[in-house]
Amino acid sequence: MSETEQKLRNEARALLEQGRVDCIIGYEAGSLKFTTTPLITADIEDAERLVINPFITNNLSVFLGDVTGKAGIVAKGCDSRSIVSLIQDQQVVRENIFIIGIPCAGVIDLNKIEKLTGKDRDELDDIARQGDRALVTVGGVKKEFQAKDVLMDDCLSCDMPTPQEYDILLDEIGPMVCDKELSRSQIKELEDMTPEQRWAFWKNEFSRCIRCYACRQVCPACFCERCFVEESEPQWISPLPRWQDNLIFQLTRMIHVAGRCTDCGECQRACPVNIPLRSLSKRMEEIVDELFNYKAGTDKDAPPLMATYKSEEAEDFIR
Ligand code: SF4
Ligand code: SF4
Ligand code: SF4
């Protein structure tokens, strides 16, 4: 067990014992190899189940609306930005949460490891991160890869891996692995296409969407009590997963998360048919920064981007 993991367990136990929080939202080991799953508990003994490792994928801030009382929440850099964004949108009251900040050196993308090794994750013995390298053991043989080739795309361009908003920070972060070009290589491929090719690309991608809404459910920025897709009067889109309606669903979602999306990458990871949703959400995040010099979730006292307007702002996007 790492020192940080032990610190987390001690802290969670103390918070629950002293009644400073009513529950803890963290990660525990998943039922499958190299996975974790969210743990939401009020039981002091469950503190021993908490883990921190390179597989803590979920953005736990999505659960803050589901718990009552004061919650202690484990937060990586991107998660803490989502929490701040929820505070800005008055979805979360700062005083009702205790943020346990954890240093994050990036989350491992199992799909990339499977591709590199040619093995299914079940066939792998071990995956370990050592600075800018990743060591993968297969059939007793250790293979070495560059960390940049196995980390999630969003982690490769992460500007704030250390939470900026926290009540306790468990550790200092080690050296980060950053490769912004690699991080946006899928977006670059799309930018290099003609409009016709891009249209054909997205038509094909959204023909595969089964409208399971996993992308919406894991997204902390999607907090509407009733999503527009479920409205029947007026009915904005058909409930049937036709590609045109799937595309409208996703593009509308992107507008709704503009200024709220922290590029946590969860929507793309959750999509069961691997639609490259981050190519939309990351580009939207970039546009928000380019147009408004605004990064989501960096100032809890700032008004939400989409709830403010300055008369000198350009309107040339409405034509
Ligand atoms: S985006 Fe940043 S904070 Fe979030 S998991 Fe990746 S490296 Fe960590
Ligand atoms: S997670 Fe994927 S398949 Fe499900 S609704 Fe979203 S885009 Fe469609
Ligand atoms: S749109 Fe995707 S990347 Fe952005 S906050 Fe939501 S889940 Fe995270």
XYZ file of C-alpha atoms and ligand atoms in Angstrom:
343
model
C 0.000 0.000 0.000
C 1.347 3.443 -0.899
C 1.963 6.115 1.708
C -0.711 8.336 0.132
C -3.257 5.522 0.236
C -2.542 4.975 3.947
C -2.886 8.713 4.583
C -6.236 8.675 2.769
C -7.555 5.794 4.863
C -6.438 7.481 8.099
C -7.988 10.779 7.067
C -11.285 9.183 6.007
C -11.491 7.219 9.245
C -10.800 10.340 11.331
C -13.367 12.414 9.427
C -16.089 9.805 9.957
C -15.127 9.080 13.589
C -15.125 12.763 14.520
C -18.437 13.322 12.747
C -16.885 15.980 10.507
C -18.479 14.310 7.484
C -21.508 12.069 7.090
C -20.070 9.976 4.287
C -16.965 9.465 2.196
C -16.936 9.342 -1.608
C -13.793 7.616 -2.831
C -12.515 4.656 -4.843
C -12.243 0.975 -3.974
C -10.766 -1.890 -5.961
C -13.017 -2.966 -8.832
C -14.206 -6.511 -9.422
C -12.130 -6.685 -12.620
C -8.347 -6.501 -12.892
C -6.804 -3.027 -13.044
C -10.071 -1.265 -12.286
C -11.525 0.760 -9.448
C -15.118 1.543 -8.646
C -16.680 4.413 -6.686
C -17.174 3.761 -2.964
C -19.772 5.870 -1.143
C -19.972 4.953 2.510
C -20.811 6.158 5.999
C -19.225 3.089 7.604
C -15.941 3.870 9.411
C -14.602 0.385 8.723
C -14.960 0.959 4.970
C -12.089 3.452 5.158
C -9.823 0.396 4.797
C -11.332 -0.292 1.372
C -10.239 3.044 -0.085
C -7.553 2.912 -2.771
C -5.426 5.301 -4.812
C -3.725 3.898 -7.868
C -3.268 4.726 -11.586
C -6.733 3.318 -12.365
C -8.909 5.829 -10.472
C -10.824 6.901 -13.548
C -14.229 8.100 -12.309
C -14.882 11.785 -11.757
C -16.494 11.381 -8.340
C -17.987 14.870 -8.254
C -20.913 13.472 -10.244
C -22.150 11.816 -7.016
C -22.282 14.989 -4.924
C -25.904 15.612 -5.897
C -26.897 12.133 -4.712
C -25.710 12.266 -1.088
C -27.240 14.008 1.898
C -25.353 15.666 4.742
C -21.703 16.627 4.548
C -19.588 14.526 2.182
C -15.852 13.946 2.249
C -14.815 13.531 -1.368
C -11.558 12.266 -2.871
C -10.575 14.562 -5.731
C -7.920 14.547 -8.427
C -7.124 17.834 -10.168
C -9.834 17.532 -12.827
C -12.406 16.333 -10.273
C -11.709 19.311 -8.024
C -12.306 21.628 -10.991
C -15.642 19.918 -11.613
C -16.514 20.445 -7.940
C -15.643 24.139 -8.242
C -17.778 24.369 -11.369
C -20.709 22.789 -9.494
C -20.230 25.335 -6.696
C -20.301 28.140 -9.288
C -23.562 26.722 -10.647
C -24.961 26.466 -7.103
C -25.350 22.716 -7.416
C -23.033 22.135 -4.467
C -22.543 24.180 -1.303
C -18.856 24.513 -0.460
C -19.482 24.205 3.290
C -21.271 20.872 2.751
C -18.215 19.118 1.379
C -14.731 18.260 2.608
C -12.354 17.895 -0.329
C -9.561 15.371 0.139
C -7.172 16.438 -2.611
C -4.898 13.793 -4.060
C -1.928 14.346 -6.322
C -2.479 12.841 -9.763
C 0.203 11.772 -12.197
C -2.336 10.605 -14.784
C -4.693 7.682 -15.235
C -3.752 4.632 -17.295
C -5.812 3.852 -20.392
C -6.279 0.075 -20.485
C -7.326 0.197 -24.145
C -3.899 1.603 -25.042
C -2.147 -1.095 -23.013
C -4.206 -3.804 -24.741
C -3.276 -2.362 -28.137
C 0.424 -2.109 -27.301
C 0.701 -5.595 -25.837
C -1.798 -7.304 -28.144
C -3.288 -8.878 -25.028
C -6.613 -8.635 -23.312
C -6.451 -6.969 -19.883
C -7.335 -10.311 -18.246
C -4.147 -11.794 -19.662
C -1.886 -9.169 -18.059
C -0.125 -9.985 -14.772
C 0.763 -6.506 -13.644
C 0.813 -2.848 -14.694
C 3.044 -0.449 -12.794
C 3.889 3.194 -13.332
C 7.427 4.438 -12.687
C 7.796 8.108 -13.542
C 7.855 8.503 -17.316
C 7.666 4.739 -17.870
C 5.015 2.050 -17.518
C 5.987 -1.529 -16.769
C 3.601 -4.199 -17.969
C 4.143 -7.835 -17.025
C 2.710 -10.434 -19.409
C 3.281 -14.159 -18.865
C 6.068 -13.376 -16.382
C 7.891 -11.133 -18.888
C 8.247 -7.428 -18.114
C 7.674 -4.996 -21.002
C 8.510 -1.329 -20.761
C 6.540 1.478 -22.413
C 6.681 5.235 -22.308
C 4.068 6.570 -19.907
C 2.813 9.015 -22.551
C 1.789 6.048 -24.692
C -0.405 4.485 -21.999
C -2.006 7.464 -20.245
C -5.503 8.772 -21.010
C -5.459 11.443 -23.742
C -6.916 14.025 -21.369
C -4.155 13.415 -18.815
C -1.505 14.221 -21.449
C -2.692 17.812 -21.611
C -3.647 18.290 -17.979
C -2.722 21.754 -16.709
C -3.951 21.243 -13.170
C -3.243 17.725 -11.880
C -3.062 19.015 -8.312
C -6.408 20.129 -6.921
C -6.573 23.907 -6.518
C -9.550 23.697 -4.171
C -9.221 21.328 -1.196
C -9.536 21.033 2.565
C -6.570 18.719 2.835
C -3.990 17.822 0.201
C -2.600 14.361 0.865
C 0.689 14.696 -0.983
C 2.755 16.676 -3.420
C 2.668 15.578 -7.031
C 5.591 13.871 -8.718
C 6.766 14.754 -12.256
C 3.921 14.858 -14.787
C 4.029 13.402 -18.273
C 2.737 15.951 -20.745
C 2.350 15.709 -24.537
C -0.261 18.173 -25.755
C 0.202 17.243 -29.408
C -0.429 13.572 -28.718
C -3.342 14.509 -26.460
C -5.189 16.225 -29.319
C -4.091 13.946 -32.168
C -7.687 12.740 -32.760
C -8.854 16.353 -32.951
C -6.027 17.189 -35.365
C -7.085 14.324 -37.638
C -10.566 15.816 -37.774
C -9.246 19.325 -38.367
C -7.269 18.043 -41.337
C -10.406 16.663 -42.993
C -12.604 18.555 -45.416
C -16.062 19.537 -44.065
C -17.560 16.732 -46.192
C -15.157 14.162 -44.730
C -15.862 15.394 -41.197
C -19.599 15.160 -41.802
C -19.215 11.605 -43.101
C -17.027 10.760 -40.095
C -19.535 11.962 -37.514
C -22.458 10.475 -39.424
C -20.738 7.127 -39.217
C -19.817 7.566 -35.539
C -23.303 8.626 -34.466
C -24.873 5.803 -36.447
C -23.282 3.573 -33.814
C -24.686 5.482 -30.812
C -27.228 3.350 -28.937
C -28.430 6.340 -26.854
C -27.598 4.619 -23.595
C -26.823 8.043 -22.059
C -23.755 6.733 -20.224
C -21.880 9.828 -21.461
C -24.465 12.059 -19.805
C -24.705 10.067 -16.589
C -20.969 10.142 -15.826
C -20.625 13.840 -16.631
C -20.649 16.179 -13.635
C -21.446 19.089 -15.951
C -24.697 17.362 -17.056
C -26.702 18.123 -13.946
C -30.150 19.039 -15.308
C -32.869 17.263 -13.343
C -34.699 16.672 -16.594
C -32.636 16.376 -19.743
C -34.008 18.009 -22.903
C -34.010 14.583 -24.604
C -36.723 13.413 -22.216
C -39.024 16.358 -22.845
C -42.187 15.419 -24.727
C -43.725 18.885 -25.050
C -41.990 20.055 -27.095
C -40.171 16.929 -28.170
C -36.733 18.195 -29.156
C -35.482 14.919 -30.572
C -36.812 11.462 -31.209
C -36.132 8.908 -28.464
C -35.122 6.478 -31.216
C -31.370 6.324 -31.766
C -31.336 7.591 -35.348
C -27.954 9.061 -36.201
C -29.357 12.549 -36.828
C -31.035 12.631 -33.404
C -27.961 11.142 -31.761
C -25.862 13.909 -33.273
C -28.285 16.604 -32.091
C -28.282 15.082 -28.599
C -24.506 15.206 -28.388
C -24.083 18.661 -29.935
C -26.701 20.113 -27.585
C -24.963 18.410 -24.669
C -21.706 20.020 -25.755
C -23.305 23.485 -25.702
C -24.676 22.744 -22.233
C -21.266 21.740 -20.867
C -19.415 24.660 -22.474
C -17.612 26.513 -19.683
C -18.282 23.588 -17.339
C -16.337 20.779 -19.000
C -12.962 20.195 -17.364
C -11.758 17.645 -19.951
C -11.981 14.841 -17.398
C -12.503 12.438 -20.313
C -15.213 10.454 -18.551
C -17.836 10.699 -21.314
C -15.532 9.116 -23.879
C -14.364 6.441 -21.450
C -17.945 5.514 -20.544
C -19.198 5.213 -24.120
C -19.761 1.479 -24.755
C -19.313 1.867 -28.511
C -16.173 4.025 -28.306
C -17.438 7.167 -29.995
C -14.576 9.712 -29.746
C -16.627 12.193 -27.730
C -13.551 13.952 -26.387
C -12.900 15.290 -29.881
C -16.037 17.364 -29.333
C -15.697 18.179 -25.622
C -11.983 19.031 -25.745
C -12.450 21.228 -28.815
C -15.338 22.955 -27.046
C -13.082 23.508 -24.031
C -10.448 25.038 -26.320
C -12.997 27.317 -28.007
C -14.234 28.533 -24.624
C -10.666 29.391 -23.663
C -9.917 31.059 -27.019
C -13.102 33.162 -27.046
C -13.482 34.000 -23.374
C -10.091 33.269 -21.801
C -12.021 30.998 -19.443
C -11.033 27.690 -17.886
C -13.824 25.783 -16.182
C -13.683 25.232 -12.452
C -10.760 27.457 -11.566
C -12.524 30.127 -9.489
C -15.435 29.211 -7.269
C -16.388 32.872 -6.786
C -16.559 33.635 -10.521
C -19.981 33.660 -12.212
C -20.563 30.653 -14.512
C -19.487 31.430 -18.087
C -22.863 30.699 -19.658
C -24.730 32.774 -17.085
C -22.939 36.038 -17.829
C -22.687 38.340 -20.789
C -20.551 41.400 -21.551
C -21.741 43.868 -24.176
C -18.263 44.030 -25.751
C -18.280 40.263 -26.397
C -18.102 39.219 -30.035
C -21.351 38.022 -31.509
C -19.925 36.840 -34.786
C -20.748 33.245 -33.907
C -24.455 34.126 -34.357
C -24.911 34.620 -38.049
S -6.884 15.036 -16.248
Fe -5.232 15.608 -14.807
S -6.083 15.425 -12.763
Fe -7.494 14.397 -14.177
S -6.912 12.270 -14.105
Fe -5.739 13.180 -15.789
S -3.792 13.926 -14.914
Fe -5.193 13.468 -13.256
S -22.366 6.848 -24.225
Fe -21.996 6.602 -26.441
S -23.622 5.196 -27.103
Fe -24.244 5.986 -25.117
S -25.515 7.805 -25.604
Fe -23.423 8.533 -25.287
S -22.530 8.600 -27.329
Fe -24.347 7.294 -27.458
S -18.215 16.578 -21.145
Fe -16.983 14.719 -20.799
S -14.924 15.485 -20.433
Fe -16.317 17.221 -20.127
S -16.798 17.231 -17.930
Fe -18.384 16.005 -18.972
S -17.633 13.881 -18.809
Fe -15.876 15.243 -18.397
